[in-house]
XYZ file of C-alpha atoms in Angstrom:
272
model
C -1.511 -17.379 -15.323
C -1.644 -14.892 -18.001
C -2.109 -17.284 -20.046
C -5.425 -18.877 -18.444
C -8.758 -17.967 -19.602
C -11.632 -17.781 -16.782
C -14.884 -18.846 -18.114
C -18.164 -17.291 -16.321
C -20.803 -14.374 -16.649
C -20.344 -12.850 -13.621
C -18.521 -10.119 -14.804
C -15.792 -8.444 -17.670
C -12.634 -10.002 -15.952
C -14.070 -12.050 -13.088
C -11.095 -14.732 -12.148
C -13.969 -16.863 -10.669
C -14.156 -20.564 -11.531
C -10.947 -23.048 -12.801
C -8.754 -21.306 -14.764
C -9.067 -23.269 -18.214
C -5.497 -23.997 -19.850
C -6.640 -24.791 -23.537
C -4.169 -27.698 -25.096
C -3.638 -27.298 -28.829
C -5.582 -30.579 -30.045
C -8.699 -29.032 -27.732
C -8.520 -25.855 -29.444
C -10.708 -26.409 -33.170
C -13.480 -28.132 -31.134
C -13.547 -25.247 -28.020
C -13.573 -22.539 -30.572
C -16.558 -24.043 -32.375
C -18.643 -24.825 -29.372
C -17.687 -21.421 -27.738
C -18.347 -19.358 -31.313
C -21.371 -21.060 -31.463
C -22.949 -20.800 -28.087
C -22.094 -17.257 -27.708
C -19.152 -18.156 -24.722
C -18.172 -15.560 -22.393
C -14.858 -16.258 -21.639
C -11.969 -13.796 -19.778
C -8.206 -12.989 -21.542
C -5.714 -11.172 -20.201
C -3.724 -9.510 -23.482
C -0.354 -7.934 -23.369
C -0.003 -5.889 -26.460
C -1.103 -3.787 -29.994
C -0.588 -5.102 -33.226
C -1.188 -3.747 -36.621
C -1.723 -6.438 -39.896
C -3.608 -7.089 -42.797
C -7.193 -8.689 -41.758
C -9.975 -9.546 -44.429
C -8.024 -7.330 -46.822
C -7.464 -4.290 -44.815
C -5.104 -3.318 -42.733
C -5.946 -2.876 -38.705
C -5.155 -2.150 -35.090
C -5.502 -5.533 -32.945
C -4.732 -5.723 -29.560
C -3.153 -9.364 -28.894
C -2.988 -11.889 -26.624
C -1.875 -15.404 -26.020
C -3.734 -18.315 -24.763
C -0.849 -20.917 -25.264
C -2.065 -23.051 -27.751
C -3.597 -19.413 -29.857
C -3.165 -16.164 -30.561
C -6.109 -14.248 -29.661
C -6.766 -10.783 -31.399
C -9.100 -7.823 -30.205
C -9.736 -5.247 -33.171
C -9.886 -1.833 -31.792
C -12.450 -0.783 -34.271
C -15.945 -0.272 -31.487
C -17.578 -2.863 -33.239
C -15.618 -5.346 -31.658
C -14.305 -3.311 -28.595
C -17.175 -1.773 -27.374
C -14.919 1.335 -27.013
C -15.755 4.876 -27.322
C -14.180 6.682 -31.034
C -12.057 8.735 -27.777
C -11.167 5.657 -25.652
C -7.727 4.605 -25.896
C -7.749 0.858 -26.208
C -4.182 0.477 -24.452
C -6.535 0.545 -21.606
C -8.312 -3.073 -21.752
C -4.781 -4.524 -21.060
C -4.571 -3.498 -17.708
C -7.369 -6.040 -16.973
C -8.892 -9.165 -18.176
C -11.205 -8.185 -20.606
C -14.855 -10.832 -21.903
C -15.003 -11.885 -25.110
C -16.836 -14.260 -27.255
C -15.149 -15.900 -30.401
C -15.510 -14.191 -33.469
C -14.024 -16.311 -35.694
C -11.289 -17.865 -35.927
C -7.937 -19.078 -37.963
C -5.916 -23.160 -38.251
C -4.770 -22.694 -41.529
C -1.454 -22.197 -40.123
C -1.189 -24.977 -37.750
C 1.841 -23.554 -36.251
C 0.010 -19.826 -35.714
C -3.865 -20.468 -34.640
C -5.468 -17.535 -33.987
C -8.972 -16.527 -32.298
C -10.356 -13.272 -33.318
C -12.426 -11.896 -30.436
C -15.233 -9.762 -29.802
C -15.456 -7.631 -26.785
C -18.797 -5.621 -27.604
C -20.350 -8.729 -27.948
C -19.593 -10.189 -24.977
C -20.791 -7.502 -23.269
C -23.850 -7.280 -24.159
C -24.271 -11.102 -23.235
C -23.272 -10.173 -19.433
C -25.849 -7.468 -19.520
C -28.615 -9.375 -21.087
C -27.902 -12.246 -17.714
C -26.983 -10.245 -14.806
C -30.091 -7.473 -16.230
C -32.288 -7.853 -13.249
C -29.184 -7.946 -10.564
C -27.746 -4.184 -11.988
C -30.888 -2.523 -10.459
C -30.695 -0.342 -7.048
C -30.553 -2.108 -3.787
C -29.663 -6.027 -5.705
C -26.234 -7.437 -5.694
C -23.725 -8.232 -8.398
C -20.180 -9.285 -8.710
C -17.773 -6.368 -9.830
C -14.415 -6.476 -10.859
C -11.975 -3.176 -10.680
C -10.479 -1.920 -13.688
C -8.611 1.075 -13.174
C -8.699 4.815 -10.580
C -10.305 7.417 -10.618
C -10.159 10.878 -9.055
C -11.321 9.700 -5.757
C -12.786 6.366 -6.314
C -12.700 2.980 -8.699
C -13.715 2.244 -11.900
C -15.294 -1.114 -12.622
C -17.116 -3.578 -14.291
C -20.040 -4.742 -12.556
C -22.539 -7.498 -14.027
C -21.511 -6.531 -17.556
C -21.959 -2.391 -16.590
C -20.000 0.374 -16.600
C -19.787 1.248 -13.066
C -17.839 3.809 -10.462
C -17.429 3.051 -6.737
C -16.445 6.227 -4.293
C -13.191 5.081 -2.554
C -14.345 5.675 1.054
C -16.908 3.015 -0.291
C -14.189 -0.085 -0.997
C -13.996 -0.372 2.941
C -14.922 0.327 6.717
C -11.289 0.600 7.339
C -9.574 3.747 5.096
C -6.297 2.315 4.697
C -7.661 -0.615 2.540
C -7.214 0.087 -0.994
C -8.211 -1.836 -4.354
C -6.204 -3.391 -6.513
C -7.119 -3.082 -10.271
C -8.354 -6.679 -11.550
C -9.870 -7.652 -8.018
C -13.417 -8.920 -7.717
C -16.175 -9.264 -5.206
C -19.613 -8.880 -4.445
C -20.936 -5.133 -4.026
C -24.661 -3.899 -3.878
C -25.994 -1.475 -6.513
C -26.326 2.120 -4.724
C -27.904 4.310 -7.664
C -28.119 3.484 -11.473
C -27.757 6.251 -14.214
C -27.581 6.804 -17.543
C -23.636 6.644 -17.194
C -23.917 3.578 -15.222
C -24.224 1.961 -11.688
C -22.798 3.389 -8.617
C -22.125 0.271 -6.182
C -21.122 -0.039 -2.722
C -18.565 -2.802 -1.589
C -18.323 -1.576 2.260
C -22.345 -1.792 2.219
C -21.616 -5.886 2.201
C -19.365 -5.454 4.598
C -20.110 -5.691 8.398
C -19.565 -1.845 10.350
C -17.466 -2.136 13.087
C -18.850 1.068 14.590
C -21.885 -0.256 15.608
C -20.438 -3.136 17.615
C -18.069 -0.723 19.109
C -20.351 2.523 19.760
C -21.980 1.902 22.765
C -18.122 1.446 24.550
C -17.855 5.203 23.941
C -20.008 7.517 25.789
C -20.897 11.348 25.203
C -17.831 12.970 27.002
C -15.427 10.171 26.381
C -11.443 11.744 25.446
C -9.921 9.429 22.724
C -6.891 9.472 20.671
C -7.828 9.973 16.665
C -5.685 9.938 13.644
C -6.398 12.061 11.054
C -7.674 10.753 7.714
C -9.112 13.314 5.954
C -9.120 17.185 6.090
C -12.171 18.984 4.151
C -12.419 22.930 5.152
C -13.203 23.240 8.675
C -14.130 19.566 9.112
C -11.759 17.080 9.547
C -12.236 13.082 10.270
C -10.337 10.641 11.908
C -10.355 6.673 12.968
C -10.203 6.089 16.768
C -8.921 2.736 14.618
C -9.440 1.334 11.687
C -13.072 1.431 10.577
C -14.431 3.211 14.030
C -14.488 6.855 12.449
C -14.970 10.570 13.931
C -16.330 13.553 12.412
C -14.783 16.588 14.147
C -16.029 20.084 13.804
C -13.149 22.806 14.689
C -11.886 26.465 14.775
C -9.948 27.776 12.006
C -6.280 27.242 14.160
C -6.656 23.828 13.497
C -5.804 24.300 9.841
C -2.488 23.679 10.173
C -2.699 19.638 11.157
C -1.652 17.057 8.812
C -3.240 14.064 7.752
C -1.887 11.102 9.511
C -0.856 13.379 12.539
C -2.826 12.133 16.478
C -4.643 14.151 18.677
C -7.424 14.014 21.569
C -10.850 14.172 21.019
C -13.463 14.667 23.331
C -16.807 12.300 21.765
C -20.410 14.709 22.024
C -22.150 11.816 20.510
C -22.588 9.205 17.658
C -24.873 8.803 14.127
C -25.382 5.741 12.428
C -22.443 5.767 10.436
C -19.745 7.408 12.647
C -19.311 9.385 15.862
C -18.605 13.281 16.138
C -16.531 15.513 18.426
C -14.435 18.269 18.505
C -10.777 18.829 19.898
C -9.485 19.179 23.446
C-alpha cells in the first residue's frame, strides 16, 4: 500500500478516502490536472537521494507511486522544514504534497517533483476556521514525544498529552493513525488537541456504583511525588493521596483503596 496515494484535505497523511493506484497511461493527464488545481494528495516515501536538478546538485527525498518516481527536495521551500529539522523524519509518515512539476521525457523513469510547503499551506487555508479552540478537526500522528504525540492536525503543527489519546491508559498511538480530536488551546507553536475529549468517559457511567467508603482493588499507573493514580479498570481512574512509606510501590503493582469521594474526571482515596 506504500505505493497508494490518499487524496483529501483533511490532514498531512490522512489515509481517508480510496486509496488511488495511478496506472502509467493515467499519469501525464493526473499530473496536469493535479499541478494545476493545486491537489493535495498523501505519499508515503522510503528514502534520500542526491542528483543533479535544474543544474544543481540536491538532496531529494524519494518515493514511488508505481507508475512515478516522486521527489521531495529538502531545501524549506519545498519541505516546509525548519534549516534544523532533519528531513529523514517525513518518512516515517505519509507526508501532503501538491505537484510541482514534473518529468516524461524518459518514458521508462517519470518522475513528479513535489512540494510539501505548498501543500500545507492549502490544508491550512481549508480546515482555517476548524483549528480554533473548542472546533474539531481530523489529526493524524506523526511521531513521540516526551510524554505525549506529535501530529498533524487540519494542516497544523500540533502536540497531544498522552493521558489525552484515551480514557483507558494502556491504549497507545500508533504513528500514521488518524481520527477526529477537538482543539484544546492554540498557540503560537501550534494546537494542543484532545482525542479522549471525543471519546465517551466511562467514569461517569460507573461513579455512582461506588460510594464514599467503598474498598476497591487499584492498579497503579502512575507515581508523581506523594500522589500516585490508579484504574479500578481501564478508564475508571483514582487519585490517591499517601504517606511517604508508600514510596516504595511500583507501577503496575495492586492494592486496596478505600474511595472518600469522586470529581468530574476521576475519583480519589487513599490506602488501607
Amino acid at each position: 500500500m506504500d505505493s497508494a496515494v490518499y487524496l483529501n484535505t483533511f490532514a498531512e497523511g490522512a489515509e481517508v478516502g480510496e486509496p488511488q493506484f495511478i496506472e502509467r497511461d493515467q499519469l501525464p493527464l493526473i499530473a496536469r490536472t493535479w499541478q494545476r488545481s493545486g491537489a493535495v494528495a498523501h505519499y508515503k516515501l522510503f528514502g534520500v537521494q542526491t542528483l543533479m536538478w535544474q543544474g544543481e546538485r540536491k538532496t531529494f527525498l524519494i518515493g514511488d507511486i508505481g507508475s512515478a518516481k516522486v521527489m521531495l527536495p529538502t531545501d524549506p521551500a519545498f519541505s516546509g522544514l525548519g534549516e534544523r529539522e532533519n528531513p529523514e523524519r517525513l518518512l516515517d509518515h505519509r507526508i501532503a504534497a501538491v505537484v510541482e512539476s514534473y518529468d516524461f521525457q524518459d518514458e521508462a523513469n517519470p518522475v513528479l517533483v513535489l512540494n510539501r510547503k505548498k501543500a500545507l499551506e492549502r490544508l491550512q487555508e481549508i480546515n482555517a476556521r476548524r483549528a480554533a479552540r473548542g472546533q474539531r478537526a481530523f489529526g493524524v500522528i506523526q511521531g513521540t514525544t516526551r510524554g505525549g504525540y506529535r501530529l498533524n492536525v487540519a494542516g497544523y503543527f500540533a502536540l497531544m498529552p498522552r493521558v489525552w489519546y484515551d480514557w483507558d491508559s494502556t491504549k497507545k498511538g500508533l504513528v500514521g493513525e488518524g481520527f477526529e480530536v477537538e482543539v484544546v488551546d492554540t498557540r503560537p507553536t501550534g494546537l494542543v488537541v484532545s482525542r479522549r475529549n471525543l471519546i465517551p468517559n466511562p467514569f461517569h457511567e460507573f461513579k455512582d456504583r461506588l460510594t464514599k467508603g467503598s474498598r476497591v482493588r487499584v492498579k497503579i499507573t502512575n507515581i508523581y511525588r506523594n500522589m500516585f493514580k490508579g484504574e479500578v479498570r481501564p478508564g475508571i481512574r483514582v487519585r490517591i493521596y499517601t504517606p511517604t512509606m508508600y514510596r516504595l510501590l511500583q507501577v503496575g503493582q495492586e492494592v486496596m483503596v478505600e474511595i472518600r469521594g469522586h470529581d468530574d474526571r476521576e475519583f480519589f482515596g487513599t490506602f488501607i
